[in-house]
Coordinates of C-alpha atoms in Angstrom, one line a residue:
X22 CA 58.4 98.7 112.0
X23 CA 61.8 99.1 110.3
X24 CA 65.0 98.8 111.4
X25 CA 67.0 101.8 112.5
X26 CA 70.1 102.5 111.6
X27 CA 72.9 104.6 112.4
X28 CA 76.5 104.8 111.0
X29 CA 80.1 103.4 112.2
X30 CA 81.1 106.9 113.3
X31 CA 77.8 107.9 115.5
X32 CA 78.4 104.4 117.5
X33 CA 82.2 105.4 118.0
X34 CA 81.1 108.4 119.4
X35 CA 78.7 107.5 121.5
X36 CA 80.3 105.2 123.3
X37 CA 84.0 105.2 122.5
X38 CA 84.9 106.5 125.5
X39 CA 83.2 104.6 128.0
X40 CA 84.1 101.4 126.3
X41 CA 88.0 102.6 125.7
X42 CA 87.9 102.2 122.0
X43 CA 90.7 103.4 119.8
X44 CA 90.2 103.5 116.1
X45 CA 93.3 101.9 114.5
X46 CA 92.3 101.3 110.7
X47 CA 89.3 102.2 108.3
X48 CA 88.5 105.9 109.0
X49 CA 86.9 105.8 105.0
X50 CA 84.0 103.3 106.5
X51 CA 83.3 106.1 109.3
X52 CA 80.1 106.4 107.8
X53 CA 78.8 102.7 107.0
X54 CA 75.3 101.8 108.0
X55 CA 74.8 99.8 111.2
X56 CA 71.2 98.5 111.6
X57 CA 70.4 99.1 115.5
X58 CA 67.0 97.9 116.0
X59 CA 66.5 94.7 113.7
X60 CA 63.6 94.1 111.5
X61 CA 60.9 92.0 112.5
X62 CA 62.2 88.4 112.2
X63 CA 65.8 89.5 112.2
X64 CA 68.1 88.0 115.1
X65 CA 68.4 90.8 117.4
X66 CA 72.2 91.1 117.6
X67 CA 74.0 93.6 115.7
X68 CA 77.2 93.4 117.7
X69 CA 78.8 90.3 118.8
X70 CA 82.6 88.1 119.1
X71 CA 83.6 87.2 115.4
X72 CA 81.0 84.5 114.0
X73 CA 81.7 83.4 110.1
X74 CA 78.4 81.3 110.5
X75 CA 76.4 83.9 112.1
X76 CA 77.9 87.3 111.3
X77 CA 77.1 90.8 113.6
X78 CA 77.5 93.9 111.8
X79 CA 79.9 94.7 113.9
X80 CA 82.1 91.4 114.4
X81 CA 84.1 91.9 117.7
X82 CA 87.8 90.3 118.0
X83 CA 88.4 89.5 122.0
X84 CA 91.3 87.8 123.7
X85 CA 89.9 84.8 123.2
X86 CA 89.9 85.0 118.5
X87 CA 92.9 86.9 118.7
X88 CA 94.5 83.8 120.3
X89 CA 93.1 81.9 117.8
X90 CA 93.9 83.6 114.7
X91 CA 97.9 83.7 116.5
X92 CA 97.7 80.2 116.9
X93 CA 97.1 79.4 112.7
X94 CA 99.7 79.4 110.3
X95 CA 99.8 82.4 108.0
X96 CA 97.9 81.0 105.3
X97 CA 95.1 79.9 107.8
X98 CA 95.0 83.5 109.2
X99 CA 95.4 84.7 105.6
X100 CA 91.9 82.7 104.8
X101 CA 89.8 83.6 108.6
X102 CA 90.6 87.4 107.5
X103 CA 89.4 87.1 103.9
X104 CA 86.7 85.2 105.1
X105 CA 85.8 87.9 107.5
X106 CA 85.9 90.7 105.3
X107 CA 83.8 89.2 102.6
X108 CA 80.7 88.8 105.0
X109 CA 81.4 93.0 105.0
X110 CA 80.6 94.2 108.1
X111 CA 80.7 97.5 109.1
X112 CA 83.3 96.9 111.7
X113 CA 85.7 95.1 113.2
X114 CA 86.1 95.9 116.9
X115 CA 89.4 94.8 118.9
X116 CA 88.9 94.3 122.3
X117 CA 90.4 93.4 125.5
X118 CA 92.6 96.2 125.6
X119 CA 94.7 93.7 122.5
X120 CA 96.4 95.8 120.4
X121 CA 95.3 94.0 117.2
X122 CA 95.8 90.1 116.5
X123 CA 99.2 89.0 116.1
X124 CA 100.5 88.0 112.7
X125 CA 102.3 84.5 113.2
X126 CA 105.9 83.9 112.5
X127 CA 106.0 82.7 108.8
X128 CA 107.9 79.4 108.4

């Protein structure tokens, strides 16, 4: 059985509201793929905190990553952002009621 899928915008309106999501940024990806029921063999998680090893479709950015992309110097957050986006996912979520992660003080 294949994988169903679903796009960015369908998810965000599903269950923006009852999760409190705001859409900051992106609005061109509203209609990027998500795969929702995994393929046979596939790992079953389509949504999950940011993992570079690991990566969710939808790679979520918590109180816990936003602290630690605040706490690098801006060429370390420069290269954890680039890194992200390369894997391509078809969102980044910001949770935790954060605005969006800090940018740290250049030096």
């Amino acid at each position: 059985m294949g994988a169903t899928s679903t796009s960015v915008a369908s998810l965000y309106d599903s269950h923006g509201r009852e999760l409190g999501l705001r859409w900051l940024a992106g609005r061109e990806g509203a209609a990027r793929k998500v795969d929702v029921d995994p393929a046979e063999g596939e790992a079953p998680a389509f949504v999950g905190y940011m993992n570079l090893v690991r990566p969710h479709a939808l790679q979520v950015l918590g109180t816990a990553e936003c602290e630690h992309l605040a706490s690098q110097t801006a060429d370390g957050l420069d290269d954890t952002l680039n890194r992200l986006l390369r894997l391509n996912p078809a969102a980044i979520i910001v949770a935790d009621r954060v605005d969006r992660p800090a940018r740290p003080p250049t030096a």
